[in-house]
């Protein structure tokens, strides 16, 4: 499989990778006898990801306080960041998804891509152990960790953006839900952010709060409100 070359990891058990690449919509739509999809691997991968990033931050920044380490980790281990990693390897292309999910843009949706990226981490951990998963994770995120170090906005983008914008303007900052998709237990919200009527960004999340933070993060990164 091409994906194995892209991620520079060869699986010993291909069924683990296949499970990581199977979205629940594929199983539901095709009514297969198997109920295997990537949500359990996503759960495992999330835990491994948190450990690897936490240990890296702890080791590389010995003078950093607990609070700053927590904020830095939150800025790295978040949906937009993981979705960007998934896009770098074109992960959406390899996902087995239901036709309805594909038609709704599932292959490009941040929530789907970030979950699939965590599932791949879980699959590598099961197949090759901690060190293999660690190499994979840090090949994507070590640069991001160093880039975000010292940036105070990473944990609460909305507050930082508001502080920066209101230094020069009292125009209203508005977050508006423009799209709501998916079943009740798996909704995805898309929020559009404007300031004084000017478009600043758009973000997705599993709830409105997550989507608003993602939109604010986009605005900060695009406009360089880094102070």
Short mmCIF file of C-alpha atoms in Angstrom, two decimals:
data_model
loop_
_atom_site.label_atom_id
_atom_site.label_comp_id
_atom_site.label_asym_id
_atom_site.label_seq_id
_atom_site.Cartn_x
_atom_site.Cartn_y
_atom_site.Cartn_z
CA UNK A 1 0.00 0.00 0.00
CA UNK A 2 1.33 3.44 -0.96
CA UNK A 3 0.45 4.86 2.45
CA UNK A 4 3.04 2.66 4.12
CA UNK A 5 5.77 4.21 1.96
CA UNK A 6 4.49 7.69 2.71
CA UNK A 7 4.51 7.19 6.48
CA UNK A 8 7.75 5.17 6.34
CA UNK A 9 6.33 2.26 8.30
CA UNK A 10 5.63 -1.27 7.08
CA UNK A 11 2.88 -3.10 8.94
CA UNK A 12 3.39 -6.69 10.03
CA UNK A 13 -0.37 -7.15 10.33
CA UNK A 14 -2.21 -5.43 7.53
CA UNK A 15 -5.59 -5.97 9.18
CA UNK A 16 -4.60 -3.43 11.84
CA UNK A 17 -3.93 -0.78 9.20
CA UNK A 18 -7.15 -1.68 7.40
CA UNK A 19 -9.06 -1.18 10.63
CA UNK A 20 -7.40 2.22 11.17
CA UNK A 21 -8.52 3.31 7.69
CA UNK A 22 -12.14 2.17 8.04
CA UNK A 23 -14.58 4.91 9.02
CA UNK A 24 -17.74 3.91 10.88
CA UNK A 25 -19.88 5.21 8.00
CA UNK A 26 -18.48 2.48 5.73
CA UNK A 27 -19.54 -0.27 8.12
CA UNK A 28 -22.95 1.29 8.75
CA UNK A 29 -23.72 1.94 5.10
CA UNK A 30 -22.57 -1.44 3.83
CA UNK A 31 -24.20 -3.39 6.68
CA UNK A 32 -21.24 -5.74 6.81
CA UNK A 33 -21.10 -8.58 9.30
CA UNK A 34 -17.96 -7.02 10.71
CA UNK A 35 -18.45 -4.10 13.08
CA UNK A 36 -14.77 -3.22 12.96
CA UNK A 37 -13.93 0.41 12.29
CA UNK A 38 -11.30 2.84 13.54
CA UNK A 39 -12.91 4.33 16.66
CA UNK A 40 -11.21 1.96 19.12
CA UNK A 41 -7.82 2.55 17.51
CA UNK A 42 -8.50 6.29 17.64
CA UNK A 43 -9.03 5.97 21.41
CA UNK A 44 -5.74 4.12 21.80
CA UNK A 45 -3.85 6.46 19.48
CA UNK A 46 -5.07 9.51 21.40
CA UNK A 47 -3.58 8.11 24.61
CA UNK A 48 -0.24 7.25 22.95
CA UNK A 49 -0.12 10.67 21.31
CA UNK A 50 -0.65 12.47 24.63
CA UNK A 51 2.11 10.42 26.27
CA UNK A 52 4.65 10.93 23.49
CA UNK A 53 4.06 14.68 23.25
CA UNK A 54 4.02 15.08 27.05
CA UNK A 55 7.31 13.18 27.43
CA UNK A 56 8.94 15.16 24.61
CA UNK A 57 7.94 18.51 26.11
CA UNK A 58 9.06 17.37 29.58
CA UNK A 59 12.45 16.28 28.24
CA UNK A 60 13.16 19.21 25.89
CA UNK A 61 12.05 22.07 28.16
CA UNK A 62 13.28 21.30 31.69
CA UNK A 63 12.56 24.82 32.93
CA UNK A 64 8.96 24.95 31.70
CA UNK A 65 6.22 25.03 34.34
CA UNK A 66 3.44 22.47 34.53
CA UNK A 67 0.88 25.03 33.35
CA UNK A 68 2.97 26.05 30.34
CA UNK A 69 3.62 22.41 29.44
CA UNK A 70 -0.11 21.72 29.58
CA UNK A 71 -0.90 24.72 27.37
CA UNK A 72 1.78 23.78 24.86
CA UNK A 73 0.52 20.20 24.65
CA UNK A 74 -3.04 21.45 24.16
CA UNK A 75 -1.91 23.60 21.25
CA UNK A 76 -0.18 20.68 19.57
CA UNK A 77 -2.61 17.85 20.32
CA UNK A 78 -5.71 19.47 18.86
CA UNK A 79 -7.99 18.83 15.92
CA UNK A 80 -6.60 21.47 13.49
CA UNK A 81 -3.01 20.41 14.13
CA UNK A 82 -3.71 16.68 13.69
CA UNK A 83 -5.87 17.29 10.62
CA UNK A 84 -2.98 19.21 9.07
CA UNK A 85 -0.70 16.21 9.72
CA UNK A 86 -3.26 13.95 8.04
CA UNK A 87 -3.43 16.24 5.01
CA UNK A 88 0.35 16.11 4.61
CA UNK A 89 0.11 12.37 3.95
CA UNK A 90 -3.17 12.66 1.99
CA UNK A 91 -4.79 10.36 4.55
CA UNK A 92 -8.33 11.13 3.42
CA UNK A 93 -7.60 9.45 0.10
CA UNK A 94 -7.01 6.10 1.81
CA UNK A 95 -10.04 6.04 4.09
CA UNK A 96 -12.85 3.54 3.51
CA UNK A 97 -15.99 5.62 3.97
CA UNK A 98 -19.69 5.42 3.22
CA UNK A 99 -20.84 7.14 0.04
CA UNK A 100 -22.93 9.58 2.07
CA UNK A 101 -19.95 10.64 4.15
CA UNK A 102 -17.82 11.08 1.04
CA UNK A 103 -20.55 13.18 -0.60
CA UNK A 104 -20.62 15.41 2.49
CA UNK A 105 -16.89 16.13 2.21
CA UNK A 106 -15.73 13.60 4.78
CA UNK A 107 -12.35 13.06 3.14
CA UNK A 108 -11.46 16.73 3.75
CA UNK A 109 -13.21 17.27 7.10
CA UNK A 110 -10.85 18.11 9.96
CA UNK A 111 -12.75 16.02 12.52
CA UNK A 112 -12.58 12.89 10.35
CA UNK A 113 -8.94 13.41 9.42
CA UNK A 114 -7.74 14.08 12.97
CA UNK A 115 -9.55 10.97 14.23
CA UNK A 116 -8.06 8.85 11.43
CA UNK A 117 -4.57 10.19 12.18
CA UNK A 118 -4.96 9.12 15.81
CA UNK A 119 -6.22 5.71 14.63
CA UNK A 120 -3.07 5.28 12.52
CA UNK A 121 -0.99 6.12 15.60
CA UNK A 122 -2.89 3.46 17.55
CA UNK A 123 -2.34 0.96 14.73
CA UNK A 124 1.41 1.60 14.61
CA UNK A 125 1.62 1.25 18.39
CA UNK A 126 -0.19 -2.11 18.32
CA UNK A 127 1.83 -3.39 15.38
CA UNK A 128 5.29 -2.05 16.15
CA UNK A 129 5.34 -0.85 19.75
CA UNK A 130 5.94 2.45 21.52
CA UNK A 131 9.17 3.44 19.78
CA UNK A 132 7.67 3.03 16.31
CA UNK A 133 4.68 5.16 17.30
CA UNK A 134 6.98 7.73 18.90
CA UNK A 135 9.05 8.07 15.72
CA UNK A 136 5.92 8.52 13.63
CA UNK A 137 4.41 11.15 15.94
CA UNK A 138 7.56 13.21 16.38
CA UNK A 139 8.32 13.18 12.66
CA UNK A 140 5.19 15.33 12.32
CA UNK A 141 4.92 17.22 15.60
CA UNK A 142 8.41 17.96 16.96
CA UNK A 143 8.69 21.05 14.71
CA UNK A 144 5.19 22.16 15.74
CA UNK A 145 6.11 21.83 19.42
CA UNK A 146 9.16 24.05 19.03
CA UNK A 147 7.24 26.54 16.88
CA UNK A 148 4.49 26.96 19.46
CA UNK A 149 6.79 27.07 22.51
CA UNK A 150 6.32 30.35 24.32
CA UNK A 151 3.16 31.37 22.46
CA UNK A 152 0.58 32.21 25.10
CA UNK A 153 -2.41 31.87 22.80
CA UNK A 154 -2.20 28.15 22.06
CA UNK A 155 -4.67 26.98 24.73
CA UNK A 156 -7.29 29.73 24.36
CA UNK A 157 -7.24 31.19 20.87
CA UNK A 158 -10.53 33.06 21.29
CA UNK A 159 -9.34 35.08 24.27
CA UNK A 160 -6.01 35.93 22.68
CA UNK A 161 -7.60 36.97 19.41
CA UNK A 162 -10.09 39.18 21.22
CA UNK A 163 -7.30 40.87 23.19
CA UNK A 164 -5.30 41.55 20.04
CA UNK A 165 -8.21 42.87 17.99
CA UNK A 166 -9.56 45.11 20.74
CA UNK A 167 -6.25 46.92 21.11
CA UNK A 168 -7.16 48.89 18.00
CA UNK A 169 -10.86 48.38 17.46
CA UNK A 170 -14.13 47.97 19.36
CA UNK A 171 -15.89 46.50 16.33
CA UNK A 172 -17.87 43.38 17.24
CA UNK A 173 -16.33 39.91 16.97
CA UNK A 174 -18.91 37.39 15.82
CA UNK A 175 -18.88 33.59 15.66
CA UNK A 176 -21.72 32.22 13.56
CA UNK A 177 -22.61 28.57 12.98
CA UNK A 178 -22.94 28.19 9.21
CA UNK A 179 -23.20 24.41 9.00
CA UNK A 180 -24.24 21.51 11.22
CA UNK A 181 -23.74 17.99 9.88
CA UNK A 182 -23.86 14.37 10.96
CA UNK A 183 -25.98 12.24 13.31
CA UNK A 184 -26.80 13.51 16.79
CA UNK A 185 -23.98 11.56 18.48
CA UNK A 186 -21.40 12.56 15.86
CA UNK A 187 -22.24 16.13 14.85
CA UNK A 188 -19.73 18.44 13.21
CA UNK A 189 -20.20 22.20 13.53
CA UNK A 190 -18.67 24.75 11.15
CA UNK A 191 -18.29 28.28 12.48
CA UNK A 192 -17.46 31.45 10.57
CA UNK A 193 -15.61 34.26 12.35
CA UNK A 194 -15.97 37.92 11.43
CA UNK A 195 -14.71 41.16 12.97
CA UNK A 196 -16.61 44.31 12.09
CA UNK A 197 -18.12 42.42 9.18
CA UNK A 198 -14.72 41.32 7.84
CA UNK A 199 -14.16 37.59 7.40
CA UNK A 200 -11.27 36.30 9.53
CA UNK A 201 -11.61 32.56 9.54
CA UNK A 202 -13.61 29.37 9.60
CA UNK A 203 -13.31 26.33 11.86
CA UNK A 204 -14.81 22.93 12.56
CA UNK A 205 -15.45 21.06 15.80
CA UNK A 206 -17.54 18.44 17.52
CA UNK A 207 -19.33 21.23 19.36
CA UNK A 208 -19.68 24.99 18.93
CA UNK A 209 -16.90 25.77 21.40
CA UNK A 210 -14.37 23.60 19.55
CA UNK A 211 -15.40 25.11 16.22
CA UNK A 212 -15.03 28.65 17.57
CA UNK A 213 -11.54 27.89 18.92
CA UNK A 214 -10.55 26.41 15.56
CA UNK A 215 -11.80 29.50 13.72
CA UNK A 216 -9.88 31.77 16.10
CA UNK A 217 -6.72 29.69 15.71
CA UNK A 218 -7.00 30.00 11.92
CA UNK A 219 -7.38 33.78 12.21
CA UNK A 220 -4.37 34.06 14.52
CA UNK A 221 -2.12 31.96 12.30
CA UNK A 222 -3.19 33.66 9.08
CA UNK A 223 -2.94 37.19 10.46
CA UNK A 224 0.05 36.57 12.75
CA UNK A 225 -1.53 37.86 15.98
CA UNK A 226 1.31 36.26 17.92
CA UNK A 227 2.03 38.76 20.67
#
